[in-house]
Structures are given as structure tokens and as C-alpha cells.
PDB file of C-alpha atoms in Angstrom:
ATOM      1  CA  LEU O   1       0.000   0.000   0.000  1.00  0.00           C
ATOM      2  CA  VAL O   2       1.332   3.403  -1.000  1.00  0.00           C
ATOM      3  CA  GLN O   3       0.005   6.749   0.322  1.00  0.00           C
ATOM      4  CA  GLY O   4       0.991  10.258  -0.667  1.00  0.00           C
ATOM      5  CA  CYS O   5       0.035  13.926  -0.224  1.00  0.00           C
ATOM      6  CA  ASN O   6      -0.258  16.928  -2.518  1.00  0.00           C
ATOM      7  CA  ALA O   7       1.265  20.409  -2.215  1.00  0.00           C
ATOM      8  CA  ASP O   8      -1.424  21.475   0.155  1.00  0.00           C
ATOM      9  CA  GLY O   9      -0.602  18.623   2.549  1.00  0.00           C
ATOM     10  CA  VAL O  10      -3.708  16.618   1.840  1.00  0.00           C
ATOM     11  CA  TRP O  11      -3.056  12.900   2.075  1.00  0.00           C
ATOM     12  CA  ASN O  12      -4.574  10.291  -0.064  1.00  0.00           C
ATOM     13  CA  SER O  13      -6.565   8.196   2.351  1.00  0.00           C
ATOM     14  CA  ALA O  14      -7.428   5.499  -0.145  1.00  0.00           C
ATOM     15  CA  GLY O  15      -3.822   4.870  -1.163  1.00  0.00           C
ATOM     16  CA  ASP O  16      -2.696   2.722  -3.984  1.00  0.00           C
ATOM     17  CA  SER O  17      -1.122  -0.702  -4.235  1.00  0.00           C
ATOM     18  CA  PHE O  18       0.935  -2.696  -6.756  1.00  0.00           C
ATOM     19  CA  GLU O  19       2.428  -6.190  -6.801  1.00  0.00           C
ATOM     20  CA  VAL O  20       6.177  -6.965  -6.875  1.00  0.00           C
ATOM     21  CA  GLU O  21       7.161 -10.472  -7.924  1.00  0.00           C
ATOM     22  CA  LEU O  22      10.753 -11.587  -7.107  1.00  0.00           C
ATOM     23  CA  PRO O  23      12.126 -14.632  -9.003  1.00  0.00           C
ATOM     24  CA  PRO O  24      13.392 -17.495  -6.744  1.00  0.00           C
ATOM     25  CA  ALA O  25      17.136 -17.970  -6.258  1.00  0.00           C
ATOM     26  CA  PHE O  26      18.832 -20.785  -8.157  1.00  0.00           C
ATOM     27  CA  HIS O  27      19.149 -23.034  -5.076  1.00  0.00           C
ATOM     28  CA  GLN O  28      15.396 -22.617  -4.562  1.00  0.00           C
ATOM     29  CA  THR O  29      14.400 -23.860  -8.014  1.00  0.00           C
ATOM     30  CA  GLY O  30      13.097 -27.249  -8.916  1.00  0.00           C
ATOM     31  CA  TRP O  31      15.958 -27.677 -11.336  1.00  0.00           C
ATOM     32  CA  PHE O  32      18.425 -27.302  -8.473  1.00  0.00           C
ATOM     33  CA  PHE O  33      16.685 -29.951  -6.405  1.00  0.00           C
ATOM     34  CA  ALA O  34      16.478 -32.229  -9.447  1.00  0.00           C
ATOM     35  CA  LEU O  35      20.183 -31.703 -10.097  1.00  0.00           C
ATOM     36  CA  CYS O  36      20.991 -32.408  -6.461  1.00  0.00           C
ATOM     37  CA  GLY O  37      18.966 -35.599  -6.655  1.00  0.00           C
ATOM     38  CA  LEU O  38      20.753 -36.606  -9.851  1.00  0.00           C
ATOM     39  CA  LEU O  39      24.157 -35.887  -8.336  1.00  0.00           C
ATOM     40  CA  GLY O  40      23.170 -37.876  -5.263  1.00  0.00           C
ATOM     41  CA  LEU O  41      22.183 -40.806  -7.419  1.00  0.00           C
ATOM     42  CA  CYS O  42      25.451 -40.516  -9.325  1.00  0.00           C
ATOM     43  CA  GLY O  43      27.346 -40.391  -6.052  1.00  0.00           C
ATOM     44  CA  LEU O  44      25.521 -43.474  -4.782  1.00  0.00           C
ATOM     45  CA  SER O  45      26.224 -45.235  -8.073  1.00  0.00           C
ATOM     46  CA  VAL O  46      29.931 -44.345  -7.889  1.00  0.00           C
ATOM     47  CA  PHE O  47      30.110 -45.477  -4.260  1.00  0.00           C
ATOM     48  CA  TYR O  48      28.302 -48.709  -5.115  1.00  0.00           C
ATOM     49  CA  HIS O  49      30.681 -49.447  -7.988  1.00  0.00           C
ATOM     50  CA  TRP O  50      33.635 -48.572  -5.757  1.00  0.00           C
ATOM     51  CA  LEU O  51      32.407 -51.110  -3.222  1.00  0.00           C
ATOM     52  CA  LEU O  52      31.998 -53.683  -5.986  1.00  0.00           C
ATOM     53  CA  ARG O  53      35.471 -52.933  -7.294  1.00  0.00           C
ATOM     54  CA  ARG O  54      36.922 -53.220  -3.823  1.00  0.00           C
ATOM     55  CA  ALA O  55      35.137 -56.514  -3.276  1.00  0.00           C
ATOM     56  CA  GLU O  56      36.442 -57.792  -6.632  1.00  0.00           C
ATOM     57  CA  ILE O  57      39.994 -56.794  -5.696  1.00  0.00           C
ATOM     58  CA  LYS O  58      39.687 -58.546  -2.332  1.00  0.00           C
ATOM     59  CA  GLU O  59      38.222 -61.623  -4.010  1.00  0.00           C
ATOM     60  CA  ARG O  60      41.005 -61.653  -6.617  1.00  0.00           C
ATOM     61  CA  ARG O  61      43.687 -61.294  -3.949  1.00  0.00           C
ATOM     62  CA  LEU O  62      42.053 -64.018  -1.899  1.00  0.00           C
ATOM     63  CA  LYS O  63      41.949 -66.269  -4.952  1.00  0.00           C
ATOM     64  CA  GLU O  64      45.609 -65.521  -5.680  1.00  0.00           C
ATOM     65  CA  SER O  65      46.492 -66.319  -2.065  1.00  0.00           C
ATOM     66  CA  ASN O  66      44.497 -69.552  -2.264  1.00  0.00           C
ATOM     67  CA  ASP O  67      46.146 -70.482  -5.555  1.00  0.00           C
ATOM     68  CA  LEU O  68      49.577 -69.755  -4.090  1.00  0.00           C
ATOM     69  CA  LEU O  69      48.768 -71.779  -0.979  1.00  0.00           C
ATOM     70  CA  GLU O  70      47.469 -74.678  -3.071  1.00  0.00           C
ATOM     71  CA  SER O  71      50.601 -74.501  -5.214  1.00  0.00           C
ATOM     72  CA  LYS O  72      52.811 -74.622  -2.129  1.00  0.00           C
ATOM     73  CA  VAL O  73      50.749 -77.479  -0.707  1.00  0.00           C
ATOM     74  CA  ARG O  74      51.090 -79.425  -3.960  1.00  0.00           C
ATOM     75  CA  GLN O  75      54.815 -78.705  -4.061  1.00  0.00           C
ATOM     76  CA  ARG O  76      55.248 -79.743  -0.443  1.00  0.00           C
ATOM     77  CA  THR O  77      53.152 -82.843  -1.019  1.00  0.00           C
ATOM     78  CA  THR O  78      55.324 -83.752  -3.984  1.00  0.00           C
ATOM     79  CA  GLU O  79      58.476 -83.175  -1.943  1.00  0.00           C
ATOM     80  CA  LEU O  80      57.127 -85.323   0.883  1.00  0.00           C
ATOM     81  CA  ALA O  81      56.165 -88.050  -1.549  1.00  0.00           C
ATOM     82  CA  MET O  82      59.651 -87.997  -3.073  1.00  0.00           C
ATOM     83  CA  ALA O  83      61.191 -87.962   0.405  1.00  0.00           C
ATOM     84  CA  ASN O  84      59.041 -90.945   1.390  1.00  0.00           C
ATOM     85  CA  LEU O  85      60.129 -92.804  -1.729  1.00  0.00           C
ATOM     86  CA  ALA O  86      63.760 -91.989  -1.006  1.00  0.00           C
ATOM     87  CA  LEU O  87      63.300 -93.082   2.609  1.00  0.00           C
ATOM     88  CA  ALA O  88      61.659 -96.304   1.502  1.00  0.00           C
ATOM     89  CA  GLU O  89      64.574 -96.997  -0.843  1.00  0.00           C
ATOM     90  CA  GLU O  90      67.011 -96.136   1.933  1.00  0.00           C
ATOM     91  CA  ILE O  91      65.227 -98.520   4.291  1.00  0.00           C
ATOM     92  CA  LYS O  92      65.331-101.250   1.659  1.00  0.00           C
ATOM     93  CA  ALA O  93      69.027-100.622   1.079  1.00  0.00           C
ATOM     94  CA  SER O  94      69.637-100.615   4.823  1.00  0.00           C
ATOM     95  CA  LYS O  95      67.797-103.919   5.197  1.00  0.00           C
ATOM     96  CA  ARG O  96      69.773-105.408   2.320  1.00  0.00           C
ATOM     97  CA  ALA O  97      73.006-104.165   3.901  1.00  0.00           C
ATOM     98  CA  GLU O  98      71.934-105.554   7.273  1.00  0.00           C
ATOM     99  CA  GLU O  99      71.072-108.921   5.757  1.00  0.00           C
ATOM    100  CA  GLU O 100      74.362-108.956   3.887  1.00  0.00           C
ATOM    101  CA  LEU O 101      76.218-108.069   7.084  1.00  0.00           C
ATOM    102  CA  LEU O 102      74.431-110.842   8.972  1.00  0.00           C
ATOM    103  CA  TRP O 103      75.318-113.263   6.213  1.00  0.00           C
ATOM    104  CA  LYS O 104      78.940-112.187   6.211  1.00  0.00           C
ATOM    105  CA  THR O 105      79.078-112.354   9.999  1.00  0.00           C
ATOM    106  CA  ALA O 106      77.600-115.843  10.049  1.00  0.00           C
ATOM    107  CA  PHE O 107      79.954-116.938   7.277  1.00  0.00           C
ATOM    108  CA  PHE O 108      82.938-115.400   9.077  1.00  0.00           C
ATOM    109  CA  GLU O 109      82.029-117.016  12.404  1.00  0.00           C
ATOM    110  CA  ALA O 110      81.554-120.384  10.705  1.00  0.00           C
ATOM    111  CA  LEU O 111      84.889-119.993   8.949  1.00  0.00           C
ATOM    112  CA  VAL O 112      86.616-119.045  12.192  1.00  0.00           C
ATOM    113  CA  GLU O 113      85.088-121.901  14.165  1.00  0.00           C
ATOM    114  CA  SER O 114      85.890-124.459  11.469  1.00  0.00           C
ATOM    115  CA  SER O 115      89.548-123.458  11.340  1.00  0.00           C
ATOM    116  CA  LEU O 116      92.157-125.824  12.773  1.00  0.00           C
ATOM    117  CA  ASP O 117      94.129-122.801  13.946  1.00  0.00           C
ATOM    118  CA  GLY O 118      93.427-120.851  17.077  1.00  0.00           C
ATOM    119  CA  ILE O 119      92.102-117.464  15.992  1.00  0.00           C
ATOM    120  CA  MET O 120      91.504-114.323  18.020  1.00  0.00           C
ATOM    121  CA  VAL O 121      90.624-110.898  16.585  1.00  0.00           C
ATOM    122  CA  VAL O 122      91.267-107.885  18.820  1.00  0.00           C
ATOM    123  CA  GLY O 123      89.985-104.352  18.197  1.00  0.00           C
ATOM    124  CA  ASN O 124      92.084-101.204  18.151  1.00  0.00           C
ATOM    125  CA  GLU O 125      91.324-100.706  21.860  1.00  0.00           C
ATOM    126  CA  ARG O 126      92.616-104.180  22.702  1.00  0.00           C
ATOM    127  CA  LYS O 127      89.064-105.476  23.104  1.00  0.00           C
ATOM    128  CA  ARG O 128      88.598-108.971  21.715  1.00  0.00           C
ATOM    129  CA  ILE O 129      86.054-109.168  18.941  1.00  0.00           C
ATOM    130  CA  VAL O 130      85.991-112.886  18.270  1.00  0.00           C
ATOM    131  CA  GLN O 131      87.950-116.009  19.222  1.00  0.00           C
ATOM    132  CA  ASN O 132      87.281-119.606  18.276  1.00  0.00           C
ATOM    133  CA  GLN O 133      87.186-122.760  20.339  1.00  0.00           C
ATOM    134  CA  GLN O 134      90.566-123.866  19.009  1.00  0.00           C
ATOM    135  CA  MET O 135      92.074-120.714  20.531  1.00  0.00           C
ATOM    136  CA  LEU O 136      90.600-121.613  23.906  1.00  0.00           C
ATOM    137  CA  ASP O 137      91.867-125.170  23.653  1.00  0.00           C
ATOM    138  CA  LEU O 138      95.430-124.256  22.617  1.00  0.00           C
ATOM    139  CA  TRP O 139      95.821-121.748  25.429  1.00  0.00           C
ATOM    140  CA  GLN O 140      93.745-123.751  27.937  1.00  0.00           C
ATOM    141  CA  ILE O 141      91.505-120.730  28.542  1.00  0.00           C
ATOM    142  CA  PRO O 142      88.642-121.423  30.963  1.00  0.00           C
ATOM    143  CA  ARG O 143      85.154-120.602  29.740  1.00  0.00           C
ATOM    144  CA  GLN O 144      84.585-118.035  32.484  1.00  0.00           C
ATOM    145  CA  LEU O 145      87.664-116.093  31.340  1.00  0.00           C
ATOM    146  CA  ALA O 146      86.679-116.319  27.666  1.00  0.00           C
ATOM    147  CA  GLU O 147      83.212-114.983  28.397  1.00  0.00           C
ATOM    148  CA  GLY O 148      84.201-112.543  31.163  1.00  0.00           C
ATOM    149  CA  LYS O 149      84.065-108.781  30.759  1.00  0.00           C
ATOM    150  CA  ASP O 150      87.521-108.237  32.243  1.00  0.00           C
ATOM    151  CA  GLU O 151      89.658-109.218  29.267  1.00  0.00           C
ATOM    152  CA  SER O 152      92.853-108.466  31.141  1.00  0.00           C
ATOM    153  CA  GLU O 153      92.321-111.683  33.144  1.00  0.00           C
ATOM    154  CA  GLN O 154      92.468-113.776  29.973  1.00  0.00           C
ATOM    155  CA  PHE O 155      95.570-111.925  28.833  1.00  0.00           C
ATOM    156  CA  ARG O 156      97.287-112.565  32.186  1.00  0.00           C
ATOM    157  CA  HIS O 157      96.330-116.242  31.908  1.00  0.00           C
ATOM    158  CA  ILE O 158      97.962-116.439  28.464  1.00  0.00           C
ATOM    159  CA  VAL O 159     101.073-114.615  29.648  1.00  0.00           C
ATOM    160  CA  ASN O 160     101.487-116.946  32.621  1.00  0.00           C
ATOM    161  CA  LEU O 161     101.506-119.939  30.260  1.00  0.00           C
ATOM    162  CA  THR O 162     104.493-118.654  28.252  1.00  0.00           C
ATOM    163  CA  LYS O 163     108.045-119.644  29.089  1.00  0.00           C
ATOM    164  CA  ASN O 164     109.260-116.056  28.675  1.00  0.00           C
ATOM    165  CA  PRO O 165     106.405-113.776  29.829  1.00  0.00           C
ATOM    166  CA  GLU O 166     108.399-110.510  29.697  1.00  0.00           C
ATOM    167  CA  LYS O 167     109.473-111.086  26.105  1.00  0.00           C
ATOM    168  CA  PHE O 168     105.935-112.104  25.124  1.00  0.00           C
ATOM    169  CA  VAL O 169     104.343-108.978  26.636  1.00  0.00           C
ATOM    170  CA  ALA O 170     106.987-106.701  25.097  1.00  0.00           C
ATOM    171  CA  LYS O 171     106.315-108.135  21.634  1.00  0.00           C
ATOM    172  CA  VAL O 172     102.541-107.743  22.070  1.00  0.00           C
ATOM    173  CA  ASN O 173     102.963-104.094  23.065  1.00  0.00           C
ATOM    174  CA  GLU O 174     105.289-103.555  20.121  1.00  0.00           C
ATOM    175  CA  LEU O 175     102.705-104.940  17.707  1.00  0.00           C
ATOM    176  CA  TYR O 176      99.963-102.712  19.133  1.00  0.00           C
ATOM    177  CA  ALA O 177     102.280 -99.715  18.864  1.00  0.00           C
ATOM    178  CA  ASN O 178     102.856-100.475  15.175  1.00  0.00           C
ATOM    179  CA  PRO O 179      99.454-101.123  13.555  1.00  0.00           C
ATOM    180  CA  ASN O 180     100.973-102.000  10.181  1.00  0.00           C
ATOM    181  CA  ALA O 181     103.445-104.492  11.596  1.00  0.00           C
ATOM    182  CA  THR O 182     103.247-108.207  10.803  1.00  0.00           C
ATOM    183  CA  ASP O 183     104.901-110.842  12.991  1.00  0.00           C
ATOM    184  CA  ARG O 184     105.396-114.573  12.900  1.00  0.00           C
ATOM    185  CA  ARG O 185     107.296-116.422  15.601  1.00  0.00           C
ATOM    186  CA  GLU O 186     107.281-119.532  17.758  1.00  0.00           C
ATOM    187  CA  ILE O 187     106.065-119.189  21.324  1.00  0.00           C
ATOM    188  CA  GLU O 188     107.192-121.792  23.825  1.00  0.00           C
ATOM    189  CA  LEU O 189     104.941-122.571  26.748  1.00  0.00           C
ATOM    190  CA  LYS O 190     105.990-123.723  30.190  1.00  0.00           C
ATOM    191  CA  ASN O 191     104.661-127.225  29.517  1.00  0.00           C
ATOM    192  CA  GLY O 192     106.976-127.552  26.505  1.00  0.00           C
ATOM    193  CA  THR O 193     104.338-126.873  23.858  1.00  0.00           C
ATOM    194  CA  VAL O 194     105.558-124.694  20.977  1.00  0.00           C
ATOM    195  CA  LEU O 195     102.957-122.574  19.172  1.00  0.00           C
ATOM    196  CA  ASP O 196     103.416-120.980  15.773  1.00  0.00           C
ATOM    197  CA  ARG O 197     101.950-117.495  16.247  1.00  0.00           C
ATOM    198  CA  TYR O 198     101.140-115.213  13.298  1.00  0.00           C
ATOM    199  CA  SER O 199      99.835-111.678  13.846  1.00  0.00           C
ATOM    200  CA  SER O 200      98.697-109.142  11.269  1.00  0.00           C
ATOM    201  CA  SER O 201      96.775-105.897  11.349  1.00  0.00           C
ATOM    202  CA  VAL O 202      93.159-105.677  10.133  1.00  0.00           C
ATOM    203  CA  ILE O 203      92.874-102.728   7.749  1.00  0.00           C
ATOM    204  CA  GLY O 204      89.777-101.859   5.738  1.00  0.00           C
ATOM    205  CA  LYS O 205      89.636-100.901   2.071  1.00  0.00           C
ATOM    206  CA  ASP O 206      89.517 -97.266   3.128  1.00  0.00           C
ATOM    207  CA  GLY O 207      92.824 -97.663   4.966  1.00  0.00           C
ATOM    208  CA  ARG O 208      91.218 -97.531   8.402  1.00  0.00           C
ATOM    209  CA  TYR O 209      92.826 -99.624  11.136  1.00  0.00           C
ATOM    210  CA  TYR O 210      90.312-101.876  12.901  1.00  0.00           C
ATOM    211  CA  GLY O 211      92.517-104.079  15.059  1.00  0.00           C
ATOM    212  CA  ARG O 212      94.739-107.128  14.920  1.00  0.00           C
ATOM    213  CA  ILE O 213      94.354-110.840  14.259  1.00  0.00           C
TER     214      ILE O 213
END
């Protein structure tokens, strides 16, 4: 409503009116809201595809990890299978070697026992390994001494039978001090018996010294 007065100061009581129409701001328009909705949908679409992409990457990495793990498992399984085969072959070879050793041992013991000579094999620590019955008979060794753990008792028994114990012991020590030495001599006993004694070292194919016979 607009009122005014003339030059005489008389006011217009009725007044006058007119309409003023202001256009809405851009952010108040329907287009703006539609655009915001469209951008929101685009944002949701982008976020959704980002989630899908992230899930695909995780799934691919998980699959790669699973494939790598399966590959390692297969490789390890193959290695274990090969190791088992090798172990089985090793066990077979060990059994064959054991059987061969048992056969050789039995053959050796039979050969020793069937010999007409008295035989005694002594290890590199002066521990007897084997001696036959003929050895016991020639030196009149009692069974308890032959089977006893104190081997020095049997040695003292043998020494006491010799006519010259000091010379006998000195020669034995000399032979042990020289592993490669070979000796053959007659040994006279106190009862007049004369024994032909031959002694030689036992050396393997690899040159290792194992004792004396």
C-alpha cells in the first residue's frame, strides 16, 4: 500500500497498491533440487561401484592367495612323496646291507670256528672281537675267562703260560704300537708246547685300522 500527499498537505486516504514479484534464487528452483537428486544418485552409483570394485579386488587377492597356498601345498606334497620314496629306498638298502652283514658275519664265524688254527681278533682298543674254540683249547683258557668282561684276566692267563712272559708282553705291546706291523714267531709254553703265532693288522679298504688278528 502506498500513500501520498499533494502540495497542500492533503493525504490520499485510499492509497494505492501494486504487486512486486521476485524470481526465486537458483538453489530454490526445482531444477536445483532435481540436479541435487541426480548428483546424489550418481554419487551413490559411484560409491556402489567402488564397493563392488573393492570386493572384486579382495576376491582376486584371496583367490591368488588360495592359488599360491594350493601350489605350495602341492609342491610340499610332492616333496614329501619324493622324500618318502627316497626313505623307503634307503630302508630297503639298509635292510639289504643288514642282511648282507648278517650273512657275512655268520659266514665269518663259521669260517673261524671251522679253522684248525686258534684265531683271536682284537679291536684297536685291545678289546677282543671274536675267538674260536681252538684258541681256547690251545691256550687252555677257561670258559669263564673267555666270556668274562675283564679281558685283562684272559691276557694274564695267556702270559702266565708262556716260558718267557716278559718277552711275550713286550712283543705284544710292540705290535699294538705299530698297527701296520706283521709278525710270525714260535712261542714256547711252560709245559713244553711250541705254538706258531702269526699276527697281522686288520685294515679296511679305506685304509682304516680296525685291530689285529
